[in-house]
Coordinates of C-alpha atoms in Angstrom, one line a residue:
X7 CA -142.0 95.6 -169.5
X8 CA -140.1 95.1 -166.3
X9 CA -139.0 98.5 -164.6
X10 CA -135.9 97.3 -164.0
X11 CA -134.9 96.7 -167.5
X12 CA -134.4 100.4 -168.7
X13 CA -132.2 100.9 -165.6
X14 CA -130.1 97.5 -166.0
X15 CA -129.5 99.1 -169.8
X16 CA -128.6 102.3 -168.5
X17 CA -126.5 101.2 -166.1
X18 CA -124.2 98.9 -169.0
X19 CA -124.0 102.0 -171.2
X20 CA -122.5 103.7 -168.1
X21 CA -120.2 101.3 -167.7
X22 CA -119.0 100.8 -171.4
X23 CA -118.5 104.4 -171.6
X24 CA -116.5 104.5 -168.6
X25 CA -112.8 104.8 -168.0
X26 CA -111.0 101.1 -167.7
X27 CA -109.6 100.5 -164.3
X28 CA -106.3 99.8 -165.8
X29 CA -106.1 103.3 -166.9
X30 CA -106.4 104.4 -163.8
X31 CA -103.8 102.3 -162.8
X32 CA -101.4 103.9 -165.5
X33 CA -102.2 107.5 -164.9
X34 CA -99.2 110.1 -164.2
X35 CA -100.1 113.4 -163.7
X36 CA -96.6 114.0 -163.0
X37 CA -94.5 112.6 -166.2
X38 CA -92.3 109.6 -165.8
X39 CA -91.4 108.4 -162.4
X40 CA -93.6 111.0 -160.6
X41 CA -96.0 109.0 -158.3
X42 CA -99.5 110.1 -159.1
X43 CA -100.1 109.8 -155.0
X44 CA -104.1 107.5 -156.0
X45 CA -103.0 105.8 -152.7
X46 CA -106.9 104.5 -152.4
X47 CA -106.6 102.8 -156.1
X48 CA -103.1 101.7 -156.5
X49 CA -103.0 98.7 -154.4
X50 CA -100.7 95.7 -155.3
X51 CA -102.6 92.5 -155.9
X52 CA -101.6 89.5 -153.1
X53 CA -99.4 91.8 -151.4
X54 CA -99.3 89.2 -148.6
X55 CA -95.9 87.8 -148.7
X56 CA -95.4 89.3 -144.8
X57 CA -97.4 89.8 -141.9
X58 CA -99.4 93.1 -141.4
X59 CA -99.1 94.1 -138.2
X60 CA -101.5 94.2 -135.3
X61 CA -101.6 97.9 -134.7
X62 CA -100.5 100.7 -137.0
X63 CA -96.9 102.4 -136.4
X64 CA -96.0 105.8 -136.7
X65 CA -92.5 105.8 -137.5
X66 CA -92.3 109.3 -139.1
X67 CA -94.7 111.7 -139.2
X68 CA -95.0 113.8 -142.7
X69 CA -93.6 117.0 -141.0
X70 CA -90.3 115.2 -139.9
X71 CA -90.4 113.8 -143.8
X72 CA -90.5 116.9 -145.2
X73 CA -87.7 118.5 -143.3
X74 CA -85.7 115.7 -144.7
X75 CA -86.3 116.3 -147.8
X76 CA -85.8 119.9 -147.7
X77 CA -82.8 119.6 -145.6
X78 CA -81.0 117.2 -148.0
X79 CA -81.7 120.2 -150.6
X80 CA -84.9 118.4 -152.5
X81 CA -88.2 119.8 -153.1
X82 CA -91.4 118.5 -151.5
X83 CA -93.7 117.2 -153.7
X84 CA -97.7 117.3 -153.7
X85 CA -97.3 113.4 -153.0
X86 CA -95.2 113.7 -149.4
X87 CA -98.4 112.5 -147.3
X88 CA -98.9 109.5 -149.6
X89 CA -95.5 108.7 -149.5
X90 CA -95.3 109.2 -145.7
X91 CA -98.6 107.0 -145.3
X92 CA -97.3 104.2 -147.7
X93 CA -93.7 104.5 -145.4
X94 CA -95.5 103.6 -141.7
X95 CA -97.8 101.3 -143.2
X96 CA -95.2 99.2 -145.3
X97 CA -91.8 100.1 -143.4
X98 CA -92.3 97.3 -140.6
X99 CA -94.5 94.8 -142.3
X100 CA -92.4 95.0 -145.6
X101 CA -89.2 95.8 -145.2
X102 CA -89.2 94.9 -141.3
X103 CA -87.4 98.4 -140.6
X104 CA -88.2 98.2 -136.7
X105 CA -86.5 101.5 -135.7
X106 CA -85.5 105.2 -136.3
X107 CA -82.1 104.6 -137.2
X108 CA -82.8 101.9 -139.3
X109 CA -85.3 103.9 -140.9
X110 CA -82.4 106.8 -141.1
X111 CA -80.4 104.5 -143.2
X112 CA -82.6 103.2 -145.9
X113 CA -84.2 106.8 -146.3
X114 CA -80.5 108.0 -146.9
X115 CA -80.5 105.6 -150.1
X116 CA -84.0 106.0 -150.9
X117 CA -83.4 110.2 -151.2
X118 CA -80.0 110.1 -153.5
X119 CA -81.8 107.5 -155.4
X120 CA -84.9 109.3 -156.5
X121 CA -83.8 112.8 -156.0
X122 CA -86.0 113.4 -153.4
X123 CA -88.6 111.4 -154.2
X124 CA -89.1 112.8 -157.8
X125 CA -87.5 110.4 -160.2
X126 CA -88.4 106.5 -160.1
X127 CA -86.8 105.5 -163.0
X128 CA -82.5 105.3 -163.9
X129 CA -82.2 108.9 -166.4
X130 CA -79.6 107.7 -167.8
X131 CA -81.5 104.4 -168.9
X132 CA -84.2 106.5 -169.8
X133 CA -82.4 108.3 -172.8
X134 CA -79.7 105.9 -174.1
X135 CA -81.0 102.4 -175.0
X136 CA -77.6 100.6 -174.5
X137 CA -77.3 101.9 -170.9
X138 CA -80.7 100.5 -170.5
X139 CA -79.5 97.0 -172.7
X140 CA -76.8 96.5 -170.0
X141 CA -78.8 95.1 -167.7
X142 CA -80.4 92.3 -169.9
X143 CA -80.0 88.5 -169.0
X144 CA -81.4 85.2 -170.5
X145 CA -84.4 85.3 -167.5
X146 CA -85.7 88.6 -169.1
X147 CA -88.2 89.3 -172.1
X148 CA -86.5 90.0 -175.1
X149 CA -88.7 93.6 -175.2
X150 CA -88.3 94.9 -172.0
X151 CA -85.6 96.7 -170.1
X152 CA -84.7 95.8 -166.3
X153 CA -83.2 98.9 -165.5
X154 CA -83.1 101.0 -162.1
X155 CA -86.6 101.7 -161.2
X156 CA -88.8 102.1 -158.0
X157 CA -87.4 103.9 -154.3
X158 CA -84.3 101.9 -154.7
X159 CA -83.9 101.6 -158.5
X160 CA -84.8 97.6 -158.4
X161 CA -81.9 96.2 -161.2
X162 CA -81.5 93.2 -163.4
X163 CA -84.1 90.5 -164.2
X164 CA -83.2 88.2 -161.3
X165 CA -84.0 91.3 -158.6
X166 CA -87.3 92.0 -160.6
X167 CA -88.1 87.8 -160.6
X168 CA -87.0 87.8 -156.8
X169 CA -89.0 90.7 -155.3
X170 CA -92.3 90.1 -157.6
X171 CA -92.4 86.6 -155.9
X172 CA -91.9 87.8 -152.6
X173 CA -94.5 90.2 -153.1
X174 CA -97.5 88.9 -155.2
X175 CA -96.4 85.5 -155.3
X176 CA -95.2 84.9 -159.3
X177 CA -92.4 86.2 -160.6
X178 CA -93.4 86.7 -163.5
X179 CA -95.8 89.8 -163.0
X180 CA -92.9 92.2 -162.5
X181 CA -90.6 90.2 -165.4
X182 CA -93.5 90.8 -167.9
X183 CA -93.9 94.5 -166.6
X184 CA -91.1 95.9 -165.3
X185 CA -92.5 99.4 -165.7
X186 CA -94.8 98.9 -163.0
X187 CA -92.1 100.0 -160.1
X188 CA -92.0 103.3 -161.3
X189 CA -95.5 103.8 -162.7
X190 CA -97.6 103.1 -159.1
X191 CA -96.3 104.5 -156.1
X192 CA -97.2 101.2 -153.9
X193 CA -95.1 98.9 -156.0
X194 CA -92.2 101.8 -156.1
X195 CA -92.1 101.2 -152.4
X196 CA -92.8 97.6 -151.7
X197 CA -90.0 96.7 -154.3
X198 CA -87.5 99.1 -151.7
X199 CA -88.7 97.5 -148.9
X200 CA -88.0 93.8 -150.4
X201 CA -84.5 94.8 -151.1
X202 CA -83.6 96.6 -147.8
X203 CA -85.3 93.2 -146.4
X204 CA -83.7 90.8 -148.3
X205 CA -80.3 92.3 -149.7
X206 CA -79.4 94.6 -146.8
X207 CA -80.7 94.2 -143.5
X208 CA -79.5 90.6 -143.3
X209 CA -75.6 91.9 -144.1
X210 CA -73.8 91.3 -141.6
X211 CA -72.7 94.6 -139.4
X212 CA -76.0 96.3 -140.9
X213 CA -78.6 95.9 -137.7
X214 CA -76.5 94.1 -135.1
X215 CA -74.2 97.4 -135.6
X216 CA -76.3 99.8 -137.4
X217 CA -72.8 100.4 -139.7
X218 CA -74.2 102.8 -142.8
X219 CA -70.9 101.7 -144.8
X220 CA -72.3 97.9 -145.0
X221 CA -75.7 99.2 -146.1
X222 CA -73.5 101.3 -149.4
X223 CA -71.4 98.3 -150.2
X224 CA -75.1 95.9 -149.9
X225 CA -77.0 98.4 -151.9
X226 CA -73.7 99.6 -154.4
X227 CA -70.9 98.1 -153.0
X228 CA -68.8 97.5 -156.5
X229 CA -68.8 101.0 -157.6
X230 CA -69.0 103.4 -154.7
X231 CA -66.9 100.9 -152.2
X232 CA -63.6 101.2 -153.8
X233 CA -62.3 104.5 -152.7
X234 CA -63.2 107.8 -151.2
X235 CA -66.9 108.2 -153.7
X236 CA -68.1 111.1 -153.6
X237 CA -71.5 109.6 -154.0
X238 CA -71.0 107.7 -151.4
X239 CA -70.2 110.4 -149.2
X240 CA -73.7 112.1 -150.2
X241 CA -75.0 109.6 -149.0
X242 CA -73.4 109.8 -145.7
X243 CA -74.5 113.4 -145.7
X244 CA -77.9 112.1 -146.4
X245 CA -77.7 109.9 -143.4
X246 CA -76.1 112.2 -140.9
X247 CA -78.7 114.7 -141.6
X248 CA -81.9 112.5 -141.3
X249 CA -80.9 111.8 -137.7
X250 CA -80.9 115.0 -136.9
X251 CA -84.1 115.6 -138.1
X252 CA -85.3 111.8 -135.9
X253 CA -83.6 113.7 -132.9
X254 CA -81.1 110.9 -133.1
X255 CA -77.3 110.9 -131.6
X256 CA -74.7 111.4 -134.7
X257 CA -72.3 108.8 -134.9
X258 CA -68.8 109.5 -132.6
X259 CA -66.9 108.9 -135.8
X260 CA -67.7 110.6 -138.9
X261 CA -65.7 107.8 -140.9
X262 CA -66.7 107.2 -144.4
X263 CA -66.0 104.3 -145.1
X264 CA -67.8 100.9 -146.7

């Protein structure tokens, strides 16, 4: 008998006996909307929409990430440095953030969003099925929900079509499984950094002013924009107190306003 045919059988009854890669994929440590931080073996399939850039950016470190999150009154969690890797290697080439400020603002929305980077998923679409049914249209599948999920709670089927075929080219993959936003960490993010791309940074008083009002009214506009919020004014709070921690001048006027 060849020698190599006991070791070719051993090595398919290690295999079948092994975990499937999917499950891998699924796993979460941390409950629902906790990101399970497998930076290594949670990477996006034909995540190649944008350009990766030539060099690598630092555009915060993980000690200037955690003083956010503890200043804004949030816990660190286990997952900060795969959260702060995922933020300078995605930040430019995904959401084409190109600066501090700019990174100020979208963090603002990205912390009163998941409460600190704990919760990817909308609670109250979590435990009440018609808050969750609100969001349904024709382009969704009759059994799944297109509720707030990801760094900056993705909504409604046409934002789930929209950033999937940005980002993996066929927008179906995120239509036929919405729960991947919040279930891996890399799509959490990427899905952020299409919407800050797409829906906010190209509004008009956003970059060419750097106005944090226009990037509320973008992101929530129709709720939080027609009076004094008090949402809104977290997340001015939010905002104000990331740029201290970048180092970065406060704005002369502390209007809050969108």
């Amino acid at each position: 008998m060849n020698i190599f045919v006991p070791l070719i059988l051993a090595a398919i009854l290690y295999i079948q006996s092994a975990p499937a890669f999917s499950n891998v994929l699924h796993y979460r440590p941390h409950g629902p909307g906790r990101p399970d931080g497998l930076l290594n073996w949670l990477q996006p399939p034909r995540l190649q929409s944008y350009p990766t850039p030539t060099q690598s950016t630092t555009l915060i470190s993980c000690s200037e990430l955690r003083q956010i999150i503890i200043r804004n009154g949030y816990t660190a969690g286990d997952d900060l440095e795969a959260h702060c890797q995922i933020l300078n290697r995605d930040a430019s080439r995904l959401g084409r953030i190109q600066t501090r400020t700019e990174l100020a603002m979208f963090l603002a929305h990205v912390l009163l969003e998941t409460g600190g980077l704990t919760q990817f998923e909308e609670h109250a679409a979590l435990v009440d099925q018609q808050a969750a049914a609100r969001y349904a249209s024709p382009l969704g599948r009759k059994d799944k929900y297109y509720f707030g999920r990801g760094c900056l709670q993705l909504s409604w089927p046409e934002n789930y079509k929209d950033a999937s075929l940005a980002l993996y080219g066929n927008g179906n993959i995120l239509i036929d499984d919405p729960d991947w936003v919040a279930r891996d960490i890399n799509v959490a993010w990427a899905t952020a950094f299409w919407y800050w791309r797409e829906r906010v940074r190209v509004v008009s008083g956003v970059i060419d002013s750097m106005d944090f009002g226009k990037t509320i009214r973008a992101i929530n506009g129709q709720i939080e924009c027609s009076g004094l919020d008090a949402t809104a004014q977290k997340r001015f709070e939010i905002y104000w107190n990331i740029l201290a921690v970048f180092g970065l001048p406060q704005p002369v006027h502390r209007n809050i306003s969108c």
